[in-house]
Short mmCIF file of C-alpha atoms in Angstrom, two decimals:
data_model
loop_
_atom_site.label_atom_id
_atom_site.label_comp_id
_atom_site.label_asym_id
_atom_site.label_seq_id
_atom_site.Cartn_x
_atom_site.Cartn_y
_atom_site.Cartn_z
CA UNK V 185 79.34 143.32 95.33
CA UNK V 186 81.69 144.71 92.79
CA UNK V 187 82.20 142.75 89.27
CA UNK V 188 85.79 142.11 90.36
CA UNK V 189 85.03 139.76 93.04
CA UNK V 190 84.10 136.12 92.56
CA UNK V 191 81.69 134.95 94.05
CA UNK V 192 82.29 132.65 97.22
CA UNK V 193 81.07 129.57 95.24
CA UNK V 194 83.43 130.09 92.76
CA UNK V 195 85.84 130.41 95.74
CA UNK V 196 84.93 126.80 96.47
CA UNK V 197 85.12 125.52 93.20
CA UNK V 198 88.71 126.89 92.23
CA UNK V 199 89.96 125.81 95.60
CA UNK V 200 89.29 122.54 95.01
CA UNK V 201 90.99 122.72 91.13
CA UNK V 202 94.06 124.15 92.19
CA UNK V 203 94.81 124.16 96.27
CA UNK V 204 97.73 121.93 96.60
CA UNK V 205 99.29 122.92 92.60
CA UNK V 206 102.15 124.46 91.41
CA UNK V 207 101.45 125.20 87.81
CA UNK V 208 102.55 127.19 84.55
CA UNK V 209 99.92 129.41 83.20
CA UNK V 210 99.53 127.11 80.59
CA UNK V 211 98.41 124.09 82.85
CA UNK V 212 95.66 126.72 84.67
CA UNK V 213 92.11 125.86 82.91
CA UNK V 214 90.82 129.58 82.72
CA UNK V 215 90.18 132.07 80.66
CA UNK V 216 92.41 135.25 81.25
CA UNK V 217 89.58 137.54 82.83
CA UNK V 218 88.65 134.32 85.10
CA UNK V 219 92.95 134.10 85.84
CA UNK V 220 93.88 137.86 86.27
CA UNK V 221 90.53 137.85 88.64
CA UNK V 222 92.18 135.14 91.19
CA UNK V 223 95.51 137.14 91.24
CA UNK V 224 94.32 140.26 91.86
CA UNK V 225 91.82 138.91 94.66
CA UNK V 226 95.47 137.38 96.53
CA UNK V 227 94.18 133.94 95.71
CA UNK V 228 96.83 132.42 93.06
CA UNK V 229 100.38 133.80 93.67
CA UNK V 230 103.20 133.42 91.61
CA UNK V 231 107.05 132.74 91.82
CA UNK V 232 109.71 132.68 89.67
CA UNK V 233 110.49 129.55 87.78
CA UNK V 234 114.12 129.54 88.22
CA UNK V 235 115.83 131.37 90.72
CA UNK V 236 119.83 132.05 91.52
CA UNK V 237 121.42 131.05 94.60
CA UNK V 238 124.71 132.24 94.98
CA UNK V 239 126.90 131.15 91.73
CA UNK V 240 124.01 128.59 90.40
CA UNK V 241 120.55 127.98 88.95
CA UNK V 242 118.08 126.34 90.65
CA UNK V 243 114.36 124.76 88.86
CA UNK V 244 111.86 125.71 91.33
CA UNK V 245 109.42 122.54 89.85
CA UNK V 246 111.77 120.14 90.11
CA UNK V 247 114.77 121.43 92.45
CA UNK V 248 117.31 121.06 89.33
CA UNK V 249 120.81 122.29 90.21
CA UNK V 250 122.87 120.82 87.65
CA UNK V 251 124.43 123.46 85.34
CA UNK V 252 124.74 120.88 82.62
CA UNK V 253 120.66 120.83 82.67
CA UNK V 254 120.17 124.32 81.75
CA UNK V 255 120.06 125.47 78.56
CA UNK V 256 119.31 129.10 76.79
CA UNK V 257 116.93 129.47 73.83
CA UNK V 258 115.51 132.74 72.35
CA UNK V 259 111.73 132.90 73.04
CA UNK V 260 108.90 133.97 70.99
CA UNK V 261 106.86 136.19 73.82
CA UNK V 262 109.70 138.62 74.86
CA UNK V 263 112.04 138.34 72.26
CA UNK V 264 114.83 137.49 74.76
CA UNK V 265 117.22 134.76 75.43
CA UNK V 266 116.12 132.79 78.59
CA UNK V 267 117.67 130.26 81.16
CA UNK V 268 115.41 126.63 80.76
CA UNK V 269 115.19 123.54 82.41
CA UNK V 270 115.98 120.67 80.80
CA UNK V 271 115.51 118.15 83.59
CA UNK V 272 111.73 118.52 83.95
CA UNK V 273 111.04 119.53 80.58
CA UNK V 274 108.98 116.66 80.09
CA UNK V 275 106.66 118.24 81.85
CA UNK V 276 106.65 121.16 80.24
CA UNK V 277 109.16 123.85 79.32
CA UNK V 278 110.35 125.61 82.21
CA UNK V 279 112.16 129.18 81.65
CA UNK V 280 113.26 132.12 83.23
CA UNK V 281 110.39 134.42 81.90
CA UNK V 282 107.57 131.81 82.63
CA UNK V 283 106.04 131.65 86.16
CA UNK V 284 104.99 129.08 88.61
CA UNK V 285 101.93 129.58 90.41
CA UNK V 286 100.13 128.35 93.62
CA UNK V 287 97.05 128.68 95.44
CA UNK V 288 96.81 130.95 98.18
CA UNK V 289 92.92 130.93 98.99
CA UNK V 290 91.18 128.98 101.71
CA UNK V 291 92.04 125.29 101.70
CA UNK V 292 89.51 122.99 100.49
CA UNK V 293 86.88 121.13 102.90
CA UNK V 294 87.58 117.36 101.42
CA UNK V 295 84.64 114.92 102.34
CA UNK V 296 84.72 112.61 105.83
CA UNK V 297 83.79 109.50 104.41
CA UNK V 298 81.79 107.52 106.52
CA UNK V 299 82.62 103.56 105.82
CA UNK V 300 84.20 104.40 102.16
CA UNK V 301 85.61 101.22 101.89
CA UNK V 302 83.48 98.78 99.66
CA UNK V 303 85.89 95.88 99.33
CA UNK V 304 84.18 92.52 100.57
CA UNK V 305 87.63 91.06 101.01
CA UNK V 306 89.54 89.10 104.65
CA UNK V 307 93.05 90.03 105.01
CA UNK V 308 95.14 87.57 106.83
CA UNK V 309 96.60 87.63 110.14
CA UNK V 310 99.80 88.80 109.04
CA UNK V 311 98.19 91.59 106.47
CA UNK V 312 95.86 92.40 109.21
CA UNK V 313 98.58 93.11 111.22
CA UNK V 314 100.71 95.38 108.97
CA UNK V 315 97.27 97.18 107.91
CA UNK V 316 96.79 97.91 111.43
CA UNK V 317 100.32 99.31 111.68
CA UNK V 318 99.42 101.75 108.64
CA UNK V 319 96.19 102.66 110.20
CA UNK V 320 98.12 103.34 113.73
CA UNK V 321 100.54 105.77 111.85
CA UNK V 322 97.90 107.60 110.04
CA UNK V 323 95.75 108.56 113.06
CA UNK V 324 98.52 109.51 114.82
CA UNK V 325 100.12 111.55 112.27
CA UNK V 326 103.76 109.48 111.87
CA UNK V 327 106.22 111.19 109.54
CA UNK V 328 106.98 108.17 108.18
CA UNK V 329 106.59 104.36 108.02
CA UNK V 330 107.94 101.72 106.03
CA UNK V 331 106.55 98.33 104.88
CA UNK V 332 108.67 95.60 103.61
CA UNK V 333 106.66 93.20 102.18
CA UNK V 334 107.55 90.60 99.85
CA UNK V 335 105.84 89.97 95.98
CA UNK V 336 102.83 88.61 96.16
CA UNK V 337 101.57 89.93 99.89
CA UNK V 338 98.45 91.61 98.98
CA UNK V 339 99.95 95.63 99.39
CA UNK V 340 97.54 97.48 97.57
CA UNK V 341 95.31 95.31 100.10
CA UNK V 342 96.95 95.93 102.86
CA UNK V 343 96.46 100.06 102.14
CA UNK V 344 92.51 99.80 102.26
CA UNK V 345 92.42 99.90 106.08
CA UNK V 346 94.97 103.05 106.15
CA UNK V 347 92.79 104.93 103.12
CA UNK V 348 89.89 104.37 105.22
CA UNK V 349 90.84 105.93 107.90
CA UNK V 350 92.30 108.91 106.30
CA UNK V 351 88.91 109.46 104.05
CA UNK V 352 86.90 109.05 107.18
CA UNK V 353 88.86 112.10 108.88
CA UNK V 354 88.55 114.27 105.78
CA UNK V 355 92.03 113.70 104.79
CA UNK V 356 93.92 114.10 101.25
CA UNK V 357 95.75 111.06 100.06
CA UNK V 358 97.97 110.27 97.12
CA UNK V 359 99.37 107.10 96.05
CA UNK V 360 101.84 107.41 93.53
CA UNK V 361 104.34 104.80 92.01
CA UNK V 362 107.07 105.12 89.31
CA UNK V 363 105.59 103.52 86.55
CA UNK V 364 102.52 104.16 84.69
CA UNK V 365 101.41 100.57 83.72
CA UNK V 366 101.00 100.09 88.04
CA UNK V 367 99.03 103.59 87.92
CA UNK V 368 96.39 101.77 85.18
CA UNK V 369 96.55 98.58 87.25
CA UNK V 370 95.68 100.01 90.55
CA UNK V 371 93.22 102.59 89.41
CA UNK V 372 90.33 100.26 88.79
CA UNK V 373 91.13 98.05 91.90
CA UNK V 374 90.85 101.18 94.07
CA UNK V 375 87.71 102.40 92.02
CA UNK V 376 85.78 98.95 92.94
CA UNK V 377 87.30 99.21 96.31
CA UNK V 378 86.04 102.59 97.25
CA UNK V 379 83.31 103.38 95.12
CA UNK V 380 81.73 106.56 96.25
CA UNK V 381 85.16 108.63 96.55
CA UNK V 382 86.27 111.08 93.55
CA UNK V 383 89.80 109.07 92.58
CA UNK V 384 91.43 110.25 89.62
CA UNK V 385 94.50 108.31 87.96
CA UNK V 386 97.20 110.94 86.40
CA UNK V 387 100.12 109.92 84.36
CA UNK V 388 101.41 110.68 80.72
CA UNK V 389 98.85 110.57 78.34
CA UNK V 390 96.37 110.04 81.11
CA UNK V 391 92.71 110.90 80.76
CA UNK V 392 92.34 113.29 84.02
CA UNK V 393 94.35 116.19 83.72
CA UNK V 394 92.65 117.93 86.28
CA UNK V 395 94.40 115.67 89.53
CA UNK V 396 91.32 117.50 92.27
CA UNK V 397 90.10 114.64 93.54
CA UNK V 398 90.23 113.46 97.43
CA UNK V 399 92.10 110.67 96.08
CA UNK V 400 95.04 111.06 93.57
CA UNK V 401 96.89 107.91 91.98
CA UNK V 402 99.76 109.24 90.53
CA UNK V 403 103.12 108.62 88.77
CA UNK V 404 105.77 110.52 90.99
CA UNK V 405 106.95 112.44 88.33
CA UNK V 406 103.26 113.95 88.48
CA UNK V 407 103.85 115.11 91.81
CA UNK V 408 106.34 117.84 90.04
CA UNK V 409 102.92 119.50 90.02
CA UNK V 410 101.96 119.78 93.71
CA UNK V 411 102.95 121.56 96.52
CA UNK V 412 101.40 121.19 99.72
CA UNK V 413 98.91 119.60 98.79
CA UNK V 414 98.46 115.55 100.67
CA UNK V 415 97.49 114.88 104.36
CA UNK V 416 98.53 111.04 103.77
CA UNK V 417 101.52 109.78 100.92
CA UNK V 418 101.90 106.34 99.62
CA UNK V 419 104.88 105.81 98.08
CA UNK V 420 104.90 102.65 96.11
CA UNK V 421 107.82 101.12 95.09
CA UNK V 422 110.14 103.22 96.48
CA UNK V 423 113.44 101.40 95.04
CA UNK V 424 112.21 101.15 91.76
CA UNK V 425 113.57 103.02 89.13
CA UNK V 426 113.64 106.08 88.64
CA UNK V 427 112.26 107.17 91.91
CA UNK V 428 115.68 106.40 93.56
CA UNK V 429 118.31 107.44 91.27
CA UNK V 430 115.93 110.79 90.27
CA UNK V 431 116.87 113.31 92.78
CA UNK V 432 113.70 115.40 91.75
CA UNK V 433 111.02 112.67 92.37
CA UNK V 434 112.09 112.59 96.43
CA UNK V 435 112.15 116.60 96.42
CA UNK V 436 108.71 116.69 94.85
CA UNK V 437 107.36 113.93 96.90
CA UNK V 438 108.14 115.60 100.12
CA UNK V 439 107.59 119.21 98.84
CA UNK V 440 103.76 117.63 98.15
CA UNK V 441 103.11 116.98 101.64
CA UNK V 442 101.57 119.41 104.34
CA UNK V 443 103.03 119.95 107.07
CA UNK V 444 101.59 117.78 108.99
CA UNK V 445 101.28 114.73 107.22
CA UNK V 446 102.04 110.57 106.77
CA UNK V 447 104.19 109.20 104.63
CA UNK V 448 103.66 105.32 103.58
CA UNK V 449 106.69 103.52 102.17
CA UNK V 450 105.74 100.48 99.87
CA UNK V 451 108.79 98.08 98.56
CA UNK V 452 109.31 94.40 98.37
CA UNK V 453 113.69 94.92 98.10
CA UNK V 454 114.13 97.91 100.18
CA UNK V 455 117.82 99.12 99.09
CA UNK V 456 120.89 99.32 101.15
CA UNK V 457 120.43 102.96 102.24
CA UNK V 458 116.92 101.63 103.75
CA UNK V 459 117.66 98.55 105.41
CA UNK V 460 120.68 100.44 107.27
CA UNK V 461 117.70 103.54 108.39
CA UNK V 462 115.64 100.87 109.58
CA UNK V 463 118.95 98.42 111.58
CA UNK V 464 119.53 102.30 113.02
CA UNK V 465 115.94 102.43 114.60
CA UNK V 466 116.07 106.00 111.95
CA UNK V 467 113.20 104.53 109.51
CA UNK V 468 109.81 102.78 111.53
CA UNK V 469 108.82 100.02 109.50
CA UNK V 470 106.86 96.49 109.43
CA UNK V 471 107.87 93.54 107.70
CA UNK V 472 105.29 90.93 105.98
CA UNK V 473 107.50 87.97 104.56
CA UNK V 474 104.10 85.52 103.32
CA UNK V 475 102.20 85.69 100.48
CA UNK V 476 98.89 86.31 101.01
CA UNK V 477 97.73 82.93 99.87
CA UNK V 478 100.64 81.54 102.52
CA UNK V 479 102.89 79.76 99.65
CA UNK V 480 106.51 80.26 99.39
CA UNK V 481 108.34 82.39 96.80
CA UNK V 482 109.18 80.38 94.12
CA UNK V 483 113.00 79.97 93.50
CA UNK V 484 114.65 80.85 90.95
CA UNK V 485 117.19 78.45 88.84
CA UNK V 486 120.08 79.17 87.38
CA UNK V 487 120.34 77.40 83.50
CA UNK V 488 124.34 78.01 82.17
CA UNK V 489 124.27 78.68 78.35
CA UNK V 490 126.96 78.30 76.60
CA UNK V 491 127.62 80.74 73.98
CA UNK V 492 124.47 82.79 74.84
CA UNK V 493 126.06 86.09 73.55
CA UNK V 494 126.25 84.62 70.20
CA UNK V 495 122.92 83.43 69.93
CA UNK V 496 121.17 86.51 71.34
CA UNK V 497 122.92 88.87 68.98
CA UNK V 498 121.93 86.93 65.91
CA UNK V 499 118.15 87.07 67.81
CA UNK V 500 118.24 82.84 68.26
CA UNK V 501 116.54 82.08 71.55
CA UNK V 502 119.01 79.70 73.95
CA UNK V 503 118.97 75.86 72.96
CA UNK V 504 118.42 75.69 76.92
CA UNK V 505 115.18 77.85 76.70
CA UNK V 506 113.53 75.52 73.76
CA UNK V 507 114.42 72.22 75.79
CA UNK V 508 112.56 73.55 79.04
CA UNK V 509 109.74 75.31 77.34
CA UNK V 510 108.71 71.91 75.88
CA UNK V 511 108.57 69.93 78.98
CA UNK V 512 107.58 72.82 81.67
CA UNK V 513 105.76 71.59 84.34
CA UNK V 514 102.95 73.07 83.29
CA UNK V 515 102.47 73.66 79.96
CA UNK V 516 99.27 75.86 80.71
CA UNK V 517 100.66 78.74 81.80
CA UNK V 518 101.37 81.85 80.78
CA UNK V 519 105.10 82.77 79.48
CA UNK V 520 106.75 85.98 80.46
CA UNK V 521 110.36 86.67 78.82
CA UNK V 522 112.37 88.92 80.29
CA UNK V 523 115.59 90.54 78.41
CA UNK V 524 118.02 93.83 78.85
CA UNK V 525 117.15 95.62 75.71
CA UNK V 526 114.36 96.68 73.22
CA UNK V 527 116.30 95.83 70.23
CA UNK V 528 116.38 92.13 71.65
CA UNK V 529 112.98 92.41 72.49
CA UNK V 530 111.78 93.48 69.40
CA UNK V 531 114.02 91.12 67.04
CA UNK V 532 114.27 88.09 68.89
CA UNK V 533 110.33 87.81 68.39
CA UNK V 534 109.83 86.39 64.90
CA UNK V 535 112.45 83.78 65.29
CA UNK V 536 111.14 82.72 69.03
CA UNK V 537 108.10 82.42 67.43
CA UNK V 538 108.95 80.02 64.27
CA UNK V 539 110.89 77.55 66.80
CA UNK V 540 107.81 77.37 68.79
CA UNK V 541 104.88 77.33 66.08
CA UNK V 542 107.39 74.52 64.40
CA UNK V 543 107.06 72.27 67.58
CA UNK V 544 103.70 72.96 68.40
CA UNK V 545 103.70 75.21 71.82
CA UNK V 546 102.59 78.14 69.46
CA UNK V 547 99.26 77.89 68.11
CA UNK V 548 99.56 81.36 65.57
CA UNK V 549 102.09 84.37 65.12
CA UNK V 550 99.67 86.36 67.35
CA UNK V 551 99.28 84.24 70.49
CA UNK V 552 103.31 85.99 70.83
CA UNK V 553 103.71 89.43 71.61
CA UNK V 554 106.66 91.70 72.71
CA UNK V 555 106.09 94.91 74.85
CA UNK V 556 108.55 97.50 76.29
CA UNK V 557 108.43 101.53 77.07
CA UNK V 558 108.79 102.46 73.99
CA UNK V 559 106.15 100.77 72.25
CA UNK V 560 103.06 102.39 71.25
CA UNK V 561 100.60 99.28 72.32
CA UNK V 562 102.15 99.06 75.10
CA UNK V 563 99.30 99.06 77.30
CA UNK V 564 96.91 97.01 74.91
CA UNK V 565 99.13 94.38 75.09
CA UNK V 566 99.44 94.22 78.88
CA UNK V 567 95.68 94.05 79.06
CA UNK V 568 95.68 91.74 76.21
CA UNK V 569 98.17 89.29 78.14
CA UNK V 570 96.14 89.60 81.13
CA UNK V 571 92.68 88.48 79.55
CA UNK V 572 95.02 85.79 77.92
CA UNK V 573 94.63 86.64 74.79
CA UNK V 574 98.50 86.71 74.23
CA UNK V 575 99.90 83.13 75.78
CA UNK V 576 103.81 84.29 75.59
CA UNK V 577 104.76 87.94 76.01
CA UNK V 578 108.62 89.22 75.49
CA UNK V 579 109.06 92.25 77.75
CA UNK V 580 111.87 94.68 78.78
CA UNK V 581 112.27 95.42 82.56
CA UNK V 582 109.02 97.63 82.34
CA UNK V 583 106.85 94.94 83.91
CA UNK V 584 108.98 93.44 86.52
CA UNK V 585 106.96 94.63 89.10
CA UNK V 586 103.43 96.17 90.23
CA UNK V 587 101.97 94.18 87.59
CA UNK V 588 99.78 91.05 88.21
CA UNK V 589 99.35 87.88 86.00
CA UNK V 590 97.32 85.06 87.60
CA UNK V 591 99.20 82.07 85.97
CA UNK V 592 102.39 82.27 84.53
CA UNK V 593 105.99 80.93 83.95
CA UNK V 594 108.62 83.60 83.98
CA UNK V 595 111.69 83.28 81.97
CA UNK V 596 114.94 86.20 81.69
CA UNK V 597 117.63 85.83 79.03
CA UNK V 598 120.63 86.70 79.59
CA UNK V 599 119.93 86.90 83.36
CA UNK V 600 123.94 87.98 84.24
CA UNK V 601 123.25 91.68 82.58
CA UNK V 602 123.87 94.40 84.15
CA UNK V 603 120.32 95.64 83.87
CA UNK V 604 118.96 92.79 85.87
CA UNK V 605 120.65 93.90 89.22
CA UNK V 606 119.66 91.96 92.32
CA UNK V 607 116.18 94.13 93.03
CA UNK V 608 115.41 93.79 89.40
CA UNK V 609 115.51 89.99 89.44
CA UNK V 610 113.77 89.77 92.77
CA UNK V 611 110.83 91.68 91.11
CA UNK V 612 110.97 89.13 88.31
CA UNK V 613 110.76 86.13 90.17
CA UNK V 614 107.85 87.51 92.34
CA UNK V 615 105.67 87.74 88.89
CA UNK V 616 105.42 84.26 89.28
CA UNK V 617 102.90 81.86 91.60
CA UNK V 618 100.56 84.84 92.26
CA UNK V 619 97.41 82.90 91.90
CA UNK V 620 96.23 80.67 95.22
CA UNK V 621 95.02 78.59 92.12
CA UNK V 622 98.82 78.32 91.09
CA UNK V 623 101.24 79.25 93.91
CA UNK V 624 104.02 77.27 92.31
CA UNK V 625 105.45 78.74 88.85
CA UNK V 626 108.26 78.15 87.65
CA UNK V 627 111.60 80.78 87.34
CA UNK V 628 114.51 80.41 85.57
CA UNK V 629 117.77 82.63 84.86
CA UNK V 630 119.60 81.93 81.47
CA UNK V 631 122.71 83.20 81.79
CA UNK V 632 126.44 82.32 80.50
CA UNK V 633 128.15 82.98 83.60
CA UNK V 634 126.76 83.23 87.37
CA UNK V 635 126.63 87.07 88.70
CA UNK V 636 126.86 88.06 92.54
CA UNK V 637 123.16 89.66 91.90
CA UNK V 638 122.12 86.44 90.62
CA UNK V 639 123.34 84.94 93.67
CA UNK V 640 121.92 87.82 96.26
CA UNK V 641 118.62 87.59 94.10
CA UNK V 642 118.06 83.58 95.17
CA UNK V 643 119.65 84.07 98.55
CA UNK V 644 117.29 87.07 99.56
CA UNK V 645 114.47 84.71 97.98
CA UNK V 646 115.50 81.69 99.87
CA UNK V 647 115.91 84.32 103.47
CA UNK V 648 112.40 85.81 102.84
CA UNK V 649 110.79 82.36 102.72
CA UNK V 650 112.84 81.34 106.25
CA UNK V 651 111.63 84.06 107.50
CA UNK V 652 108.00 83.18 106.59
CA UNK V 653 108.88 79.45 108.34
CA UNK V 654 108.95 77.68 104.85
CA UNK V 655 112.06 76.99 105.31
CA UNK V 656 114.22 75.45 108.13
#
């Protein structure tokens, strides 16, 4: 056999690295012999990186048309000016002169997984019946499907059933969500749950780079990366932000499918666009309105503070806040803060913290932590909060959902801001009562003046626990 061709299990092997990836040269782990020996054998191909189409640009990662996001800089290699992307350039610089590049070899052979699923746990009646539902649309190949299901049901749960199936049948899946702090949170739970399948977890700053493994969890910004690549698509989250005001996180989601493939719709407040797709029989979709431990929601409460505004900007928690805190129900718990900015999250912490060391609900400086996306502990202090090391956390909107704290009393401040829409404050409330230990914790909005998502946010609480016969 001549020098020039690899050898069929090297075949294997780079099939399994790259089948399913669009990639810059950079991101391709080989040296340049190893790389110039797949193109000339047919089995990477490459395409430009930005093409033209008619009188515009378009980013061929991340489906960019905006003129605004392209910008020109000289580069280094050719000594040219070149046409960028700056919408994706997170991921990596994107230019004119660079290419992408995509497997073109045989497909990988991914394991069938006989009884992969390791998790000793009963879902109820009504998880049962939505995980049969997901299991129904994988084997018969659905396009898509849909499940509404409120805070606190047990999802990831409700997914074993469906990833079963689809590792049993030698199927691809990826789960990806918006945010990284749910891609650290679910990656372990998925480990323990199916122990003998390759699962790597890829996000920024993530430890896998690679992203070859049968099962991917994945921020969707990640997904920039594939192409053709997933049998089976979980979509977690799917009116969080950004996923649904970032046109490119759709386009690469879909352009990461095959063909023939499944798409699996997570959300807990599907938006307006989706509630009308499913009224219009145009979305399939299954709703579970119960807890998996079969308590109600807790509901929120509105608390009116006067002159609220004031006190936030010079960082002085409201009066309202320090008469609850001292006579919560129970005093045990947890404390989540919620507010609309860093600056408030990060300033209004020493003060918070005097006023409650001074009456006795703080036992030291360090048993009070704030956390948003900015900060560089960000994800020490999640796991910190969780092993209750940290009693009261201040956070930005970063972990209103896909995060789970056993025990806890959730506070916002300044509920009426425009940040906290009515999604947002859904998500917020459902931190709350997660435990079957402690179904019950408390919820309360501080605000200076009702808002209508305030409003929607209780009502839509209040209809989901009807709907669950809580309520009469």
């Amino acid at each position: 056999m001549p020098d020039s061709v690899l050898q069929p299990l090297d075949f294997k092997e780079f099939s399994f690295q790259y089948a399913g990836k669009l990639l810059l040269r950079k991101e391709i782990l080989l040296n340049e012999p190893s790389f110039q020996q797949l193109l000339a054998n047919n089995l990477l191909t490459a395409k430009k990186s930005i093409i033209q189409k008619n009188f515009h640009y378009q980013c061929q990662r991340c489906g960019n048309e905006n003129p605004h996001l392209f910008a020109k800089l000289p580069c280094q290699r050719c000594h040219h000016t070149h046409r960028y992307c700056r919408k994706c350039i997170e991921m990596g610089r994107v230019s004119e002169c660079e290419l992408l590049y995509y497997w073109n070899g045989t497909e990988p052979d991914w394991s069938y997984h006989v009884d992969p699923c390791s998790w000793k746990g009963k879902l109820t009646v009504v998880q049962q019946k939505a995980a049969d539902r997901i299991v129904d649309a994988v084997q018969q190949k659905e396009s898509e499907l849909l499940v509404w299901a409120v805070c606190g049901a047990g999802k990831t749960e409700m997914l074993f059933p469906g990833i079963t199936e689809a590792l049993s049948t030698g199927k691809r899946i990826c789960l990806a969500t918006p945010r990284a702090d749910v891609v650290r949170e679910l990656l372990p739970r998925l480990q323990s749950a199916f122990q003998a399948v390759s699962i790597q977890a890829l996000y920024g700053g993530s430890e896998d780079k690679l992203g070859a493994a049968q099962l991917i969890i994945a921020t969707t910004h990640q997904l920039l990366r594939y192409q053709k690549a997933f049998d089976v698509m979980i979509i977690d989250e799917i009116d969080a932000f950004p996923y649904h005001a970032d046109k490119s996180l759709p386009y690469a989601a879909k352009r990461s499918k095959k063909s023939q493939s499944t798409t699996i719709y997570l959300t807990a407040t599907p938006r307006k666009e989706h509630k009308k797709a499913m009224r219009r029989k145009k979305l399939p979709h299954i709703f579970v309105p119960v807890r998996f431990h079969g308590q109600p929601l807790p509901i929120p409460k509105k608390v009116m503070c006067h002159g609220l505004n004031r006190d936030l900007n010079t960082y002085f928690p409201p009066s309202a806040f320090l008469k609850w805190v001292k006579s919560r129900k129970n005093p045990k718990r947890q404390l989540l803060i919620f507010v609309p900015s860093i600056t408030l999250a990060e300033n209004i912490k020493p003060f918070l913290s005097m006023h409650l060391r001074k009456v006795g609900i703080l036992l030291s400086e360090e048993k009070l932590q704030s956390v948003h996306a900015a900060d560089v502990d960000r994800e020490e202090k999640v796991q910190a909060f969780r092993a209750k090391e940290i009693f009261i956390l201040i956070t930005t909107t970063i972990l209103e959902r896909g995060v789970t704290f056993p025990s806890v009393d959730v506070a916002i401040f300044d509920a009426g801001h425009d940040v906290f829409d009515e999604a947002a404050l859904v998500q917020i409330a459902g931190r709350a009562g997660r435990s079957p230990d402690d179904p019950t914790g408390e919820v309360l909005f501080f605000h200076d003046g009702k808002t209508e998502a305030m409003v929607q946010a209780i009502d839509s609480i209040k209809s989901m626990n009807k709907r669950g016969e809580f309520l009469k």
